[in-house]
Structures are given as C-alpha cells and as structure tokens.
mmCIF file of C-alpha atoms in Angstrom:
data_model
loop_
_atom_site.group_PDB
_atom_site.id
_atom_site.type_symbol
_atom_site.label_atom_id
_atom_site.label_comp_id
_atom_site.label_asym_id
_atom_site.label_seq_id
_atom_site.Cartn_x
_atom_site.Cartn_y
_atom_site.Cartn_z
ATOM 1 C CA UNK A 241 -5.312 -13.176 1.211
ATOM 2 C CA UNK A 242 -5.399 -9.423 -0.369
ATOM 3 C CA UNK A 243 -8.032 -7.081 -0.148
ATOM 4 C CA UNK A 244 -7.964 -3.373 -2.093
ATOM 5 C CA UNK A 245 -9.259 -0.832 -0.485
ATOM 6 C CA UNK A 246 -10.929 1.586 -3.276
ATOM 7 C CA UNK A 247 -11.855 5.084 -1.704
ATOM 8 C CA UNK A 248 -14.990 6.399 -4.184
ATOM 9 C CA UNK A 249 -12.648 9.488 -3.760
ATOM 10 C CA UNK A 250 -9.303 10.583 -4.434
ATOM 11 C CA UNK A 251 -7.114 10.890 -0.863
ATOM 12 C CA UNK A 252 -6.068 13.987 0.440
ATOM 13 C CA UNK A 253 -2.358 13.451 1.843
ATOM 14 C CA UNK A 254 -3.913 13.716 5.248
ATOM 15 C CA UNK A 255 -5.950 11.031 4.870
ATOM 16 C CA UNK A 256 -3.834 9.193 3.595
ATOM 17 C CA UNK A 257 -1.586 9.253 6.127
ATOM 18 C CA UNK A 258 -4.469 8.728 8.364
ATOM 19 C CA UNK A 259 -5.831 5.994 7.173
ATOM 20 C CA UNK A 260 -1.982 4.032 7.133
ATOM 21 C CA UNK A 261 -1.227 4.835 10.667
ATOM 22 C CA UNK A 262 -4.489 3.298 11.798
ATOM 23 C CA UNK A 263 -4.464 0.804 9.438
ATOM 24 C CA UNK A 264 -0.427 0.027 11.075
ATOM 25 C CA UNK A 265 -2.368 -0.486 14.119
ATOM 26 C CA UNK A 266 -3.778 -3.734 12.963
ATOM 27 C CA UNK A 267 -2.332 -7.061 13.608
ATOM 28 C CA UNK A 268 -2.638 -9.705 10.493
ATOM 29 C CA UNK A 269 -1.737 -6.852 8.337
ATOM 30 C CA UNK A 270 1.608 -8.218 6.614
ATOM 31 C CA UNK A 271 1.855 -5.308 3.647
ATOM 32 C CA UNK A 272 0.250 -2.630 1.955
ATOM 33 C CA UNK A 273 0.704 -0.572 -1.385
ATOM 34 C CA UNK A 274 -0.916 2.619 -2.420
ATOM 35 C CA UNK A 275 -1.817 3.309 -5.982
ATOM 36 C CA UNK A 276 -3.149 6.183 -7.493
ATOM 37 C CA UNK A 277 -2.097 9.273 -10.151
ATOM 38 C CA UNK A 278 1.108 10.754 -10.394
ATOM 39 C CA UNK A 279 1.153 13.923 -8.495
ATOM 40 C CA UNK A 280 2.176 17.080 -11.258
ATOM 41 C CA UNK A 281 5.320 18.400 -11.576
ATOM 42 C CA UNK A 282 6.607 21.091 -9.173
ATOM 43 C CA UNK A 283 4.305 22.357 -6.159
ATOM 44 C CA UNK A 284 1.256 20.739 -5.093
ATOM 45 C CA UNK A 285 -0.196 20.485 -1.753
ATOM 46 C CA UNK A 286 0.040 16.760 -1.403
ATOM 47 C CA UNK A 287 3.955 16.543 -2.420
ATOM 48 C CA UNK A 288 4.793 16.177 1.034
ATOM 49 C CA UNK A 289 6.468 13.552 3.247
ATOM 50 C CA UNK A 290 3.820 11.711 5.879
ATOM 51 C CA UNK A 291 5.225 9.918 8.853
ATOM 52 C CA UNK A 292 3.660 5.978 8.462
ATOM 53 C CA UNK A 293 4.633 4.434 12.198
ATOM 54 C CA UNK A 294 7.178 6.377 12.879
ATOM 55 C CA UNK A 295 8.999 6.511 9.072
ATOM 56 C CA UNK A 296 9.105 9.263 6.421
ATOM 57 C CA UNK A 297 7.911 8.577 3.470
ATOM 58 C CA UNK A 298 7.252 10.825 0.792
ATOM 59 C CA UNK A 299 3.964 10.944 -0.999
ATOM 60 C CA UNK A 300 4.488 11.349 -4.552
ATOM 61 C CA UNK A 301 0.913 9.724 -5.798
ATOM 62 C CA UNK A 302 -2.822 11.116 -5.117
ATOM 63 C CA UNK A 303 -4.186 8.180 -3.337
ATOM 64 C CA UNK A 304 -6.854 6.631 -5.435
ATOM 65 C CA UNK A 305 -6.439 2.226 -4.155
ATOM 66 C CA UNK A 306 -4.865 0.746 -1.383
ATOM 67 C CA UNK A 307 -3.456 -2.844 -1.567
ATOM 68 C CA UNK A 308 -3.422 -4.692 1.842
ATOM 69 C CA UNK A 309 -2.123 -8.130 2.184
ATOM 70 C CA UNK A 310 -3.853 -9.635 5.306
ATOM 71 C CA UNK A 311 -3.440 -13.017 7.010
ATOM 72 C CA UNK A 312 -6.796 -13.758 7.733
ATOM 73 C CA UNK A 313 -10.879 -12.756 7.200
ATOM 74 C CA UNK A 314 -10.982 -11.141 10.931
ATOM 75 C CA UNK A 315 -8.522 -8.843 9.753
ATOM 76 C CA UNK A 316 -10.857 -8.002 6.792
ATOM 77 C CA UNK A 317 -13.343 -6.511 9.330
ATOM 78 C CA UNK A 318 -10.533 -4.923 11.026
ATOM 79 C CA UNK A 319 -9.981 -2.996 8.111
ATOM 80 C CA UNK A 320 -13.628 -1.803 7.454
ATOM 81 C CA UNK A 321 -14.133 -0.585 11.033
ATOM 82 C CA UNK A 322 -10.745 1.535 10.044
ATOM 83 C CA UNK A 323 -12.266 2.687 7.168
ATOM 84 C CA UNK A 324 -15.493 3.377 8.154
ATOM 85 C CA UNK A 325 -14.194 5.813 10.788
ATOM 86 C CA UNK A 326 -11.817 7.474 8.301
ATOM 87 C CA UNK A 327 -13.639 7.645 5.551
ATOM 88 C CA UNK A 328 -16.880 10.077 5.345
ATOM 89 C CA UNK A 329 -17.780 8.852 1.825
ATOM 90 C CA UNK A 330 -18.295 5.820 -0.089
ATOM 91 C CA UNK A 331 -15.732 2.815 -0.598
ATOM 92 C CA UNK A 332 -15.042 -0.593 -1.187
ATOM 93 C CA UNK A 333 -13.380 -3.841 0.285
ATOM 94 C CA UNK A 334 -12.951 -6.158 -2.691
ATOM 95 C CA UNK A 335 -10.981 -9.424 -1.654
ATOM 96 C CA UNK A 336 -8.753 -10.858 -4.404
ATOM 97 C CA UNK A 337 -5.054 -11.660 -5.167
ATOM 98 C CA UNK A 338 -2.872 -8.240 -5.884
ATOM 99 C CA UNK A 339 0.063 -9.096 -4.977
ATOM 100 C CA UNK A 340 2.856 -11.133 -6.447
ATOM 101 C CA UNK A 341 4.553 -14.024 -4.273
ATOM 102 C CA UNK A 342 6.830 -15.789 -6.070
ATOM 103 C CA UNK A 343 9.877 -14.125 -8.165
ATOM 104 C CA UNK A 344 9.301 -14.531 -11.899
ATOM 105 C CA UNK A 345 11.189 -14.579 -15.157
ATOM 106 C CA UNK A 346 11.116 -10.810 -15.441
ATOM 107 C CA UNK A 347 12.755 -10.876 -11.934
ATOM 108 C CA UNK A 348 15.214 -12.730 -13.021
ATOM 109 C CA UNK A 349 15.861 -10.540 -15.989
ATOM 110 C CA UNK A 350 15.851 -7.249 -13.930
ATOM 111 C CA UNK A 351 17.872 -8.669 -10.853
ATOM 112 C CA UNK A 352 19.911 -11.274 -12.501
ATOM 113 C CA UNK A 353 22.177 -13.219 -10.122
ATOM 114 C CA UNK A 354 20.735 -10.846 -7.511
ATOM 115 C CA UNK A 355 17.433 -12.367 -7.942
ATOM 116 C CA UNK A 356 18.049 -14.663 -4.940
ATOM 117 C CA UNK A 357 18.912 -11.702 -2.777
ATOM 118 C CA UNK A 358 15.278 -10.250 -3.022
ATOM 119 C CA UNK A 359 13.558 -10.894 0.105
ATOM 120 C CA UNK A 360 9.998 -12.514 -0.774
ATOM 121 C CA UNK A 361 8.093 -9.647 1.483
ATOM 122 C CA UNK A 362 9.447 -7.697 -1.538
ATOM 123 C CA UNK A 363 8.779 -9.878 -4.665
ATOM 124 C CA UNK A 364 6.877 -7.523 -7.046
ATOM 125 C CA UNK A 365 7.230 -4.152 -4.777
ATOM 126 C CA UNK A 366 10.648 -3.229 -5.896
ATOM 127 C CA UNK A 367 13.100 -2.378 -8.324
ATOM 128 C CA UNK A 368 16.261 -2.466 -6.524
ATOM 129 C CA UNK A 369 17.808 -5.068 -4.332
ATOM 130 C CA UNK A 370 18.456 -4.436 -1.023
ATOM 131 C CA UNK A 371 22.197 -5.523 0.001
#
C-alpha cells in the first residue's frame, strides 16, 4: 500500500528534513520518495544537504509530494499524527499505488543483463545499478 503525502505548500528544506526524520521514526514505513520542482541554478537557500537518520543527502528539489510506501492502514494514521504536528497548514493523505514493483521492459532496456542485479526495493527509484 502507498500513500502521497501532498503538503498544500511548497517545503522549506527544514521541513523537509523534519518531516523525514520523524516520518524514519515509524515502523511499517518500507520507502519514501520526494517530488517536487527543480531547485534553480546556482545559490538558493534550500540547495543544501539534510541529514535523513543519520545520512546526507542533498536536497536538490523544493518539496512539493511525498511518496510513502507503507505496510499496513495503522501506519496510515501514523503518518497523519506526523504530519499534523509538522505541518501548520493544509495537506493531504491520498492512498493509491505510486510506486513500481516489478522491473519492466524499459528496465530491461536501460539495465540490460544488469537488470537482474537491481534489487526490487529499487525497481523504479533508480538509474544505476548498484554492484
């Protein structure tokens, strides 16, 4: 089961790191993906690397959606006590299927005989094969 989380409100980098260390917190969370804008060229105030359970990661979007892939409906409400404390605006929980789980012919295409090296907690969040 997936669930987006979609903030009525662009994120600040704060927030968004925030939000993805509480969210971290929760068990029956398996993965999550943030979408939003590219951030511009050069300087900007959110360019910055955010520390996400102990790992750098640099922001290079303006947080707009967050994908969560969850194991259960508890979890769901898990999430919306998170967000209601983070959040002092509107958002939404919408429940649906965002992310891929089986590899696909485009996989196979970009990967070639790598294709079988891509672990499936990766199908349709990466590029690049891990060796």
């Amino acid at each position: 089961m997936d669930v987006e989380i979609f903030p009525h409100r662009l994120l600040s980098a704060e927030t968004t790191e925030k939000l993805l260390n509480k969210l971290g917190e929760i068990e029956g969370i398996k993965r999550m993906i943030i979408q939003g804008q590219r951030l511009p060229a050069g300087e900007h105030p959110d360019r910055r690397v955010i520390n996400v359970k102990g790992q750098d990661i640099e922001l290079k979007v303006k947080t707009g959606r967050i994908f969560v892939e969850i194991e259960d409906k508890k979890t769901m409400e898990k999430i919306k006590e998170v967000c209601d404390e983070v959040f002092p605006f509107k958002y939404e929980l919408i429940p649906g299927t965002f992310f891929r789980r089986q590899k696909t012919v485009t996989d196979a295409i970009k990967f070639g005989k790598d294709v079988d090296k891509l672990p499936t907690e990766l199908v349709g969040m990466t590029d690049t094969v891990l060796d």
